[in-house]
Structure formats: C-alpha cells, structure tokens
mmCIF file of C-alpha atoms in Angstrom:
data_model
loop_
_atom_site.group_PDB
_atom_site.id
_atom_site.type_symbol
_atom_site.label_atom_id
_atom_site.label_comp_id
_atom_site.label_asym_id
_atom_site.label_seq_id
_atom_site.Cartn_x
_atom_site.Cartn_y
_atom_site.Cartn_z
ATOM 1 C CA UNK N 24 3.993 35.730 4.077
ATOM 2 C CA UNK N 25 5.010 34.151 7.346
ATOM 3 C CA UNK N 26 6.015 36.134 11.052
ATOM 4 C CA UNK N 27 9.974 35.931 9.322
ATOM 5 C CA UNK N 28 8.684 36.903 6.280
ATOM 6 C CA UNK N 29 9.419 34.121 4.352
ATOM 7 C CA UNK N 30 6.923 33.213 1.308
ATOM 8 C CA UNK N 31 4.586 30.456 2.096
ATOM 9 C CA UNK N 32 5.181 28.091 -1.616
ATOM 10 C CA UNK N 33 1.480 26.236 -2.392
ATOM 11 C CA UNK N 34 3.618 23.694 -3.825
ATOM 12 C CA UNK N 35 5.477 23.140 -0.660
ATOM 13 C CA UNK N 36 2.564 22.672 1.511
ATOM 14 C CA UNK N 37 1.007 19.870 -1.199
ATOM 15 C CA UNK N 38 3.945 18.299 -0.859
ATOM 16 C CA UNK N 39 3.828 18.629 3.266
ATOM 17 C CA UNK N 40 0.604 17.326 3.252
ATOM 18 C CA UNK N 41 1.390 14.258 1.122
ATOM 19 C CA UNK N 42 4.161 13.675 2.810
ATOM 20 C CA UNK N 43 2.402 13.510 6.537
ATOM 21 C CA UNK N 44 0.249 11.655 4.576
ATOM 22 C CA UNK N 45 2.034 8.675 4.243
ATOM 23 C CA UNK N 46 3.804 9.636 8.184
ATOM 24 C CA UNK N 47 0.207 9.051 9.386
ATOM 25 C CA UNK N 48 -0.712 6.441 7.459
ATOM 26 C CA UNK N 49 2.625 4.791 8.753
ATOM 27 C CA UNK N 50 0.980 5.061 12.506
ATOM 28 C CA UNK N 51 -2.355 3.867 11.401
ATOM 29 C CA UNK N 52 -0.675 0.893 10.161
ATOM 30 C CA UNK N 53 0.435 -0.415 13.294
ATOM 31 C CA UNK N 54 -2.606 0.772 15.130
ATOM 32 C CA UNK N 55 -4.988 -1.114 13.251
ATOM 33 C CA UNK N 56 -2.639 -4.125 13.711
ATOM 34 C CA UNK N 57 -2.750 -3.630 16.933
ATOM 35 C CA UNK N 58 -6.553 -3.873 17.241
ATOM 36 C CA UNK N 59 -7.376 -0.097 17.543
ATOM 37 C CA UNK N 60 -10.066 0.373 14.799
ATOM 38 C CA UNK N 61 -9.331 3.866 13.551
ATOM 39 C CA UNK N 62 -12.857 6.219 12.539
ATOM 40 C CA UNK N 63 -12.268 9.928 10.786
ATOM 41 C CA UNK N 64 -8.741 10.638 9.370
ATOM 42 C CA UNK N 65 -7.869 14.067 8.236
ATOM 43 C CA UNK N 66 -4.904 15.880 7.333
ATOM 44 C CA UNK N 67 -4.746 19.823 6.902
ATOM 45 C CA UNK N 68 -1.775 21.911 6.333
ATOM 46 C CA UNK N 69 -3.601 25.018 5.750
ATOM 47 C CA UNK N 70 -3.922 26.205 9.398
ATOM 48 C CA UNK N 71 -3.271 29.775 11.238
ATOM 49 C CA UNK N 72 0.601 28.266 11.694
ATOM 50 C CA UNK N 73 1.189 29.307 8.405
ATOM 51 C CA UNK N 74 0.681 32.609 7.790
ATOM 52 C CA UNK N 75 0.858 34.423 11.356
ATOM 53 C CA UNK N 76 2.069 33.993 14.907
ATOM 54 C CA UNK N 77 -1.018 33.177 16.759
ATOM 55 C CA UNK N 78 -2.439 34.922 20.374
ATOM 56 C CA UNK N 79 -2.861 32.140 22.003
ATOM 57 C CA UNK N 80 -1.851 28.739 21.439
ATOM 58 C CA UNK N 81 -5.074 27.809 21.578
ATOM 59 C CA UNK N 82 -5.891 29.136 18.236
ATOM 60 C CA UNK N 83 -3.560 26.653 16.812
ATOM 61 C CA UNK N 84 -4.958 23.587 15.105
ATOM 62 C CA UNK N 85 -3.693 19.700 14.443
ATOM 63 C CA UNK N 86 -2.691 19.238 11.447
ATOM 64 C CA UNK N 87 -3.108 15.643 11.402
ATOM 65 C CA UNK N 88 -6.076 13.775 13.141
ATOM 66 C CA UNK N 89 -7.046 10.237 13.995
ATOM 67 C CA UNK N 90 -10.565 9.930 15.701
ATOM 68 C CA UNK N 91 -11.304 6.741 16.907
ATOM 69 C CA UNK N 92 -15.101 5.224 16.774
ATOM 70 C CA UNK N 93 -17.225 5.261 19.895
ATOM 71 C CA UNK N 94 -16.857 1.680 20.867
ATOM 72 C CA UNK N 95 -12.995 2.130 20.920
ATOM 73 C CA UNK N 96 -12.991 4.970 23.384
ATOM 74 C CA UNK N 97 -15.446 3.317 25.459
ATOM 75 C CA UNK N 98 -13.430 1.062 25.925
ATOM 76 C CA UNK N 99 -10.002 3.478 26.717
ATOM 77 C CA UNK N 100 -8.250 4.325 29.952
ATOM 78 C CA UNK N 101 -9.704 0.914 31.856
ATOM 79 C CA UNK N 102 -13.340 1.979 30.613
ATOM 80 C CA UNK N 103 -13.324 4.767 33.000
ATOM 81 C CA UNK N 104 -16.393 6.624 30.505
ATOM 82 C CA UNK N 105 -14.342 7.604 27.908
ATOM 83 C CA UNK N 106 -16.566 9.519 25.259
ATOM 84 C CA UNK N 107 -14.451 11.209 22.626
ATOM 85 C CA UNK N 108 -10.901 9.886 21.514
ATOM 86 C CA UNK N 109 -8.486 11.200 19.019
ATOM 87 C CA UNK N 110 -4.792 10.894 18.039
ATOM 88 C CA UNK N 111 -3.661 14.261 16.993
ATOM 89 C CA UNK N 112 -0.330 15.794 15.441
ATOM 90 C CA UNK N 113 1.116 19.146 15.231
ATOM 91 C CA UNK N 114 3.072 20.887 13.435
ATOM 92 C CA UNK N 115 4.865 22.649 16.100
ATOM 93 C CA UNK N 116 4.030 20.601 19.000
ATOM 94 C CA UNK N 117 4.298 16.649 17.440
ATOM 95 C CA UNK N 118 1.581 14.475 19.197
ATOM 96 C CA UNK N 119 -0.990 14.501 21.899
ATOM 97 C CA UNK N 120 -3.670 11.967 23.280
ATOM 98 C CA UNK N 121 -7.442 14.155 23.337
ATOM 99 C CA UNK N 122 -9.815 12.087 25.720
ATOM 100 C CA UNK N 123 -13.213 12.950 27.050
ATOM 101 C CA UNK N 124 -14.057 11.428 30.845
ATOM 102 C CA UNK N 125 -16.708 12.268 31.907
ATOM 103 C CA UNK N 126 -17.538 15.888 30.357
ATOM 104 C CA UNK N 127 -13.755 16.727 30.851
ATOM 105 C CA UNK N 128 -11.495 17.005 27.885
ATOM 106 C CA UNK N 129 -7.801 15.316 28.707
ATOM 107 C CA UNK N 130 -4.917 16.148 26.570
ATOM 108 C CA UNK N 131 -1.807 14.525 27.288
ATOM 109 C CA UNK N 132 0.808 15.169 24.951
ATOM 110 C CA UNK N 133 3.754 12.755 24.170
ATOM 111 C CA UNK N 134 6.550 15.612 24.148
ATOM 112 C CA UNK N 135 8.860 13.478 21.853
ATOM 113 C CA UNK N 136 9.951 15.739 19.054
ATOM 114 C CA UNK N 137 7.784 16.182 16.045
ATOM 115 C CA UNK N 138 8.009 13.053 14.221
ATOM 116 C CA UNK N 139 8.861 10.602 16.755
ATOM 117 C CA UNK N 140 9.095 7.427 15.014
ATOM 118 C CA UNK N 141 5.429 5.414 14.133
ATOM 119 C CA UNK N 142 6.182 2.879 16.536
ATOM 120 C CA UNK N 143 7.224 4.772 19.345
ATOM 121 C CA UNK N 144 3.356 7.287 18.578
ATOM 122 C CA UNK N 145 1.946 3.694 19.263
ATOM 123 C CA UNK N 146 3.144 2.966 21.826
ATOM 124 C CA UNK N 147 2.537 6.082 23.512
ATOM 125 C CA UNK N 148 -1.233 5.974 22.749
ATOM 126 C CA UNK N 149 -1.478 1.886 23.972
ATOM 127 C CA UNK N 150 -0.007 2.965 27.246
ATOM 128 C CA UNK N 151 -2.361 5.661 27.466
ATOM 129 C CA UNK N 152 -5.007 2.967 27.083
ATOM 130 C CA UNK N 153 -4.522 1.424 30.372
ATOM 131 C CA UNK N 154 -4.083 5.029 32.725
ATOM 132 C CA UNK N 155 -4.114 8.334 30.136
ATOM 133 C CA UNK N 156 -2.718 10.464 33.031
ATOM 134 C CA UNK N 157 0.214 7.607 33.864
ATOM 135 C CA UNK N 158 1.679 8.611 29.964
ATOM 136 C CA UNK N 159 2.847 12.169 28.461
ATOM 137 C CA UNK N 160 2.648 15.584 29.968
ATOM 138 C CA UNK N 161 -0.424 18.277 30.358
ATOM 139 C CA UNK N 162 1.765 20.983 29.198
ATOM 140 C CA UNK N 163 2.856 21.044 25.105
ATOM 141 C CA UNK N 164 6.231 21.890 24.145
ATOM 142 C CA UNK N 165 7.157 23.939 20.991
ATOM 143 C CA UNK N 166 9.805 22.828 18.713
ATOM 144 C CA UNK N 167 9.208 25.537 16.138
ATOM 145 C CA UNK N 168 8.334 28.344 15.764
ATOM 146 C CA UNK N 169 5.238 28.839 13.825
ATOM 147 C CA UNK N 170 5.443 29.338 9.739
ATOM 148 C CA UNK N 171 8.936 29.306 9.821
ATOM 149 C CA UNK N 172 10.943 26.882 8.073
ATOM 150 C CA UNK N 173 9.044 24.497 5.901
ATOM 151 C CA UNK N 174 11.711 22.774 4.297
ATOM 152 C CA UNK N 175 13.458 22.122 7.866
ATOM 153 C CA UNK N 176 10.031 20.499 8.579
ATOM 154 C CA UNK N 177 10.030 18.937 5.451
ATOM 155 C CA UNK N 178 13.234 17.326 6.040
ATOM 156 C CA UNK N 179 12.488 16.097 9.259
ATOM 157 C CA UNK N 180 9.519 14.150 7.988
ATOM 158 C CA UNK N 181 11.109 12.654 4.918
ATOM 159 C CA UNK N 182 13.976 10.977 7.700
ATOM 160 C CA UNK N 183 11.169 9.589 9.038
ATOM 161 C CA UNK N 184 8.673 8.242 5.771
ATOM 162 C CA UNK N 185 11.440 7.856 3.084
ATOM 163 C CA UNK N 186 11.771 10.471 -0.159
ATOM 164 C CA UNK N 187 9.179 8.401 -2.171
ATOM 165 C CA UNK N 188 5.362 9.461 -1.810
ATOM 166 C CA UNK N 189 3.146 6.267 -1.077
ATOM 167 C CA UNK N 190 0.016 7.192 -1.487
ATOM 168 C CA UNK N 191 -0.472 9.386 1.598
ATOM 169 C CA UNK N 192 -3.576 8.535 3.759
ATOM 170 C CA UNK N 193 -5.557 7.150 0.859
ATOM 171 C CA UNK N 194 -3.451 3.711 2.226
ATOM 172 C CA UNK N 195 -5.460 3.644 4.835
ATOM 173 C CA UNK N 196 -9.000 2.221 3.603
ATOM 174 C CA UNK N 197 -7.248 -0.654 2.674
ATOM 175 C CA UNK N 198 -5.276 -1.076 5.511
ATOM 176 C CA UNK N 199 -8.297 -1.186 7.657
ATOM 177 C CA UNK N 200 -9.566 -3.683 5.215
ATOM 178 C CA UNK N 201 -6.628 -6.047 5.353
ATOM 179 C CA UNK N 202 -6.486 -5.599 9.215
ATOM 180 C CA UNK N 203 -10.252 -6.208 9.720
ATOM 181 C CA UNK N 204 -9.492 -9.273 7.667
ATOM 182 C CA UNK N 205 -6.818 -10.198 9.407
ATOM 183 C CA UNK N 206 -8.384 -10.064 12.567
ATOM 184 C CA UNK N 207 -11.353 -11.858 12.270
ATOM 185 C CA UNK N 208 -9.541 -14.852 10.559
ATOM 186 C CA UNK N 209 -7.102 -14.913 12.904
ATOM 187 C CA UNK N 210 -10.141 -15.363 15.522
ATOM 188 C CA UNK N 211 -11.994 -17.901 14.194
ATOM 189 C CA UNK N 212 -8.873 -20.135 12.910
ATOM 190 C CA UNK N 213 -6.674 -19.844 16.644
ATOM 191 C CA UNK N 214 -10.628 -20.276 19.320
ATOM 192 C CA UNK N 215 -12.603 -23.116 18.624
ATOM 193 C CA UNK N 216 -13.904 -23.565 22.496
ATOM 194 C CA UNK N 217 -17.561 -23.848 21.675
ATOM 195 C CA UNK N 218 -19.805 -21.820 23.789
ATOM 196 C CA UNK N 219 -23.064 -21.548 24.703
ATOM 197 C CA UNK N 220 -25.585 -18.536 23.715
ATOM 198 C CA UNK N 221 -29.056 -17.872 23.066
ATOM 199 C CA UNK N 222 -29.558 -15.814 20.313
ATOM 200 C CA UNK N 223 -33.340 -14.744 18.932
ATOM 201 C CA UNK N 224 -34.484 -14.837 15.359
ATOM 202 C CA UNK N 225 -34.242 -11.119 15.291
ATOM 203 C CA UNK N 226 -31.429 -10.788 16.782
ATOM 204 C CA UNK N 227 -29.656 -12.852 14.011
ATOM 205 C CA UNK N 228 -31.865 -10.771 11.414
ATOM 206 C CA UNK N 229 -30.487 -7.186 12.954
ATOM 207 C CA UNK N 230 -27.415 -8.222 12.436
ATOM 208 C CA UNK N 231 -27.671 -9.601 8.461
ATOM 209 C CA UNK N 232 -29.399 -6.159 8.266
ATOM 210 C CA UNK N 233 -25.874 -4.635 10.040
ATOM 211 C CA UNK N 234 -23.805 -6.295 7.352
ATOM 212 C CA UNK N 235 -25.980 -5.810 3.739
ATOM 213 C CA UNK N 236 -26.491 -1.307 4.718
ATOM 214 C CA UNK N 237 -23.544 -0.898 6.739
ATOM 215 C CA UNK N 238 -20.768 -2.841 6.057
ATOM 216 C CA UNK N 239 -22.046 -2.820 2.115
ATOM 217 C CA UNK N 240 -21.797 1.005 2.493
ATOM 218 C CA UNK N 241 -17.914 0.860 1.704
ATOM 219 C CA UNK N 242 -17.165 -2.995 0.970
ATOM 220 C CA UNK N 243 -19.896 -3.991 -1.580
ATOM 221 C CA UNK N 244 -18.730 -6.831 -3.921
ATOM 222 C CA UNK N 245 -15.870 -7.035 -1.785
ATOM 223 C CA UNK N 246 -13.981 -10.177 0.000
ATOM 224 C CA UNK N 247 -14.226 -8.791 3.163
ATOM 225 C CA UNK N 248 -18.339 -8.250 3.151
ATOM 226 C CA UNK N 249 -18.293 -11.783 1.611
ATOM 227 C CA UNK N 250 -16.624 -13.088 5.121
ATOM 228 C CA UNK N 251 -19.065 -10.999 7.161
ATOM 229 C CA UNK N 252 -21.843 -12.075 5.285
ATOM 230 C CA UNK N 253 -20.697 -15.727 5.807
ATOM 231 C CA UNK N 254 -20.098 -15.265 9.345
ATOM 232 C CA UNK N 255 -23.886 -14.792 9.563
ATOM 233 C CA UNK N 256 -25.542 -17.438 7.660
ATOM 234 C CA UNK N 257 -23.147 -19.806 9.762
ATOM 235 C CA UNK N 258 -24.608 -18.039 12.653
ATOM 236 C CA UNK N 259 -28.140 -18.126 11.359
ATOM 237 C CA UNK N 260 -27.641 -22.046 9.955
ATOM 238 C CA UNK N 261 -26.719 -23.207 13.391
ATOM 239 C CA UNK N 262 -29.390 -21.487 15.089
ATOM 240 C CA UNK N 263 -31.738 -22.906 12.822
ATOM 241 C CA UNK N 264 -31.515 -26.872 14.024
ATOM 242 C CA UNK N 265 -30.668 -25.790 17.781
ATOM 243 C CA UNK N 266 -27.891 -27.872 17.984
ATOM 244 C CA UNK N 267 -24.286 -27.487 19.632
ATOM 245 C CA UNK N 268 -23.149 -30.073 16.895
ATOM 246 C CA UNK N 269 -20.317 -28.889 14.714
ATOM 247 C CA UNK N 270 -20.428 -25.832 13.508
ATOM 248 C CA UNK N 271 -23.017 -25.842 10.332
ATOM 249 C CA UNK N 272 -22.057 -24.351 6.970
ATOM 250 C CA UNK N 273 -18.980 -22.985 8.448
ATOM 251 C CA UNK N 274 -18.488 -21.399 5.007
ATOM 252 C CA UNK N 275 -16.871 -17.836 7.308
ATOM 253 C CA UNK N 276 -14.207 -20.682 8.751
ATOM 254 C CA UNK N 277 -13.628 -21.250 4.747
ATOM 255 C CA UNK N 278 -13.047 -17.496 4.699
ATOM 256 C CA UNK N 279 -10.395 -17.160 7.152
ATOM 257 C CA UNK N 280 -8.488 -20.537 5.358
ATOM 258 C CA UNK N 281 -7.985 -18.409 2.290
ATOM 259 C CA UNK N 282 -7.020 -15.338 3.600
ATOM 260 C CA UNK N 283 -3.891 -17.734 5.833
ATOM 261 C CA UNK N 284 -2.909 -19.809 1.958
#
C-alpha cells in the first residue's frame, strides 16, 4: 500500500519501468550523438517512493541512472578534476547532474518538470559541461508526492515516449555501437592533415592487446571490432617502413567508406 493508500499494481510498475526505459534510452540517444560516451545504465522502479513517505529526502533513490566512464568526467566542467559523473532521474524530482570535484559531491538539478523533453535533459547536462554551477539549482523541487498516482506518472511519460514500448534500455548497446561507429568514420573520412608522432613497438602492441580483450569483450565477430582492429594494423603497417608516405593499408579508411554508402 502507498501513504494514500492506494495499491501498488506489479504490473503497473513493469510497465513504468519499460516505459522510462525507452524515455532514457531516448536521452542516451542524443548523448551518444553528441559525443558523451555513456558507462552503467540502470533503471529501478522498486524504490522506498513506492510504498512509504520517506524521513528524509535523502532516503529517496533515482530511479533512472546514467554513469558516465572515467575519461568522460575527466574531462567535465572545463577539466576542473572531475571524478565521478552521472545523469540521474527521479521519480518525484525529474533530473539532476551528480559530479565529484575534488572529494566534493555537486548535484545540480535541472528543475524542469519530470519528463522534460530528451532534448532539452541534453542540453541541460552539455551546458553543465562547460561550468556545472552556471546550470540548474542546488535545491530539488517535488512535483509529486511520493507513491501516489502511478497512472498520472504513467501518463506523463507516455506524452513524452509514445504508447508503443521500444525496447526500453536494451536500445542502448546498439546505439552506442552505431554512434561509436559513427564517430570514428566520421573522423577519419572529414581530417586527413597528416601529423607527426612517434609511436614504440609496444606501444602499438598495448593497444592491439586493448582491442582483441577489451573491445572483443562485447563486440566479438562484430563490424565495429573489425574497424578497430583495422585501425591498428594501419597504425602498425605504417610504423613498420617509417615513412610519412600515404597512409599504408588504410583498410580502417575502407571501414568508414562503408559505413557512409
């Protein structure tokens, strides 16, 4: 039972769930085509929220989460030290920026509603990139009350995603795919200014190791390891003759051709 006592339906918060699903996948979309690499993705409507009014509204966790890898928040806020970054959505509070500077945890939250549309969550999180506390508010805001009206929220995020389920977050391993893919043949095929870098035989052997245990971890027999793979030997093939000639092999340039046909 909720505070109002009103009857928490299992089959109501599946369908909650897959419908954020697809809301978050929506944002991850157009943050991985905007070059923000996106880590751990979770989404978790089985919270405190639902079944009683919490002390403190600290107690109360995001439903939905998008962590970003190290690198990425590294390189946040002007690369002022950021250590931990994350995207995160509530159900009562919509979303907030969580940044670590430092040993300090910054929370800024965007204060538009609860399911502002994906576009406008971007765009709230890129300007946050350049100056987190120039973006957002300190302070959350409530917009309901908590375990109270599921089908309201439902409602709201159907406006927002459509009626139709679309696969939920499981959308998003291949979106990072196709915008990995994307962006590294968009690279290669748009900067062909050569330049000039020494790179050691083991250097160029770490990172063929990189690409066969890491990359193969998730992408084996896949197009995508095949064009990182390639990328390599082209890198390795050139380094072999020490030449700045044209590019040797260039079978990753062949790569990024396909993937514009």
């Amino acid at each position: 039972m909720t505070t109002d006592g009103e009857s928490i339906d299992p089959q109501l918060l599946s369908a909650l769930e897959k419908t954020f699903g697809d809301y978050i996948a929506d944002v991850a979309e157009l943050l991985l085509t905007a070059g923000y690499p996106i880590g751990t993705t979770l989404v978790d409507f089985h919270g405190i929220e639902w079944t009683e009014t919490p002390k403190d509204l600290a107690d109360i966790l995001d439903e939905g989460r998008l962590v970003f890898p190290f690198d990425i928040a590294r390189r946040f806020g002007g690369g002022n030290g950021c250590a931990d970054l994350g995207l995160y959505w509530s159900a009562i509070s919509g979303w907030n920026i969580g940044a670590t500077f430092d040993n300090t945890e910054t929370t800024r939250w965007m204060n538009a509603g609860l399911n502002p549309n994906p576009k406008a969550v971007v765009d709230f999180f890129t300007e946050a990139s350049a100056d987190i506390l120039a973006v957002g508010h300190p302070d959350r805001r409530l917009y309901r009350r908590p375990g109270t009206d599921l089908p309201g929220l439902m409602k709201q995020l159907r406006a927002v995603v459509g009626l139709e389920y679309r696969g939920g977050t499981h959308r998003i391993r291949n979106l990072r795919r196709n915008a990995c893919w994307s962006h590294a043949s968009r690279a290669i095929l748009t900067d062909d200014a050569r330049t000039q870098i020494t790179v050691t035989g083991g250097e160029l052997k770490a990172l063929q190791h990189l690409v066969d245990y890491y990359v193969a971890r998730e992408l084996d027999e896949d197009h995508l390891r095949g064009f990182a793979v390639s990328l390599v030997r082209d890198l390795q093939a050139r380094a072999a003759t020490k030449s700045a000639a044209v590019p040797l092999r260039a079978h990753a340039l062949a790569y990024a051709r396909r993937s514009q046909g």
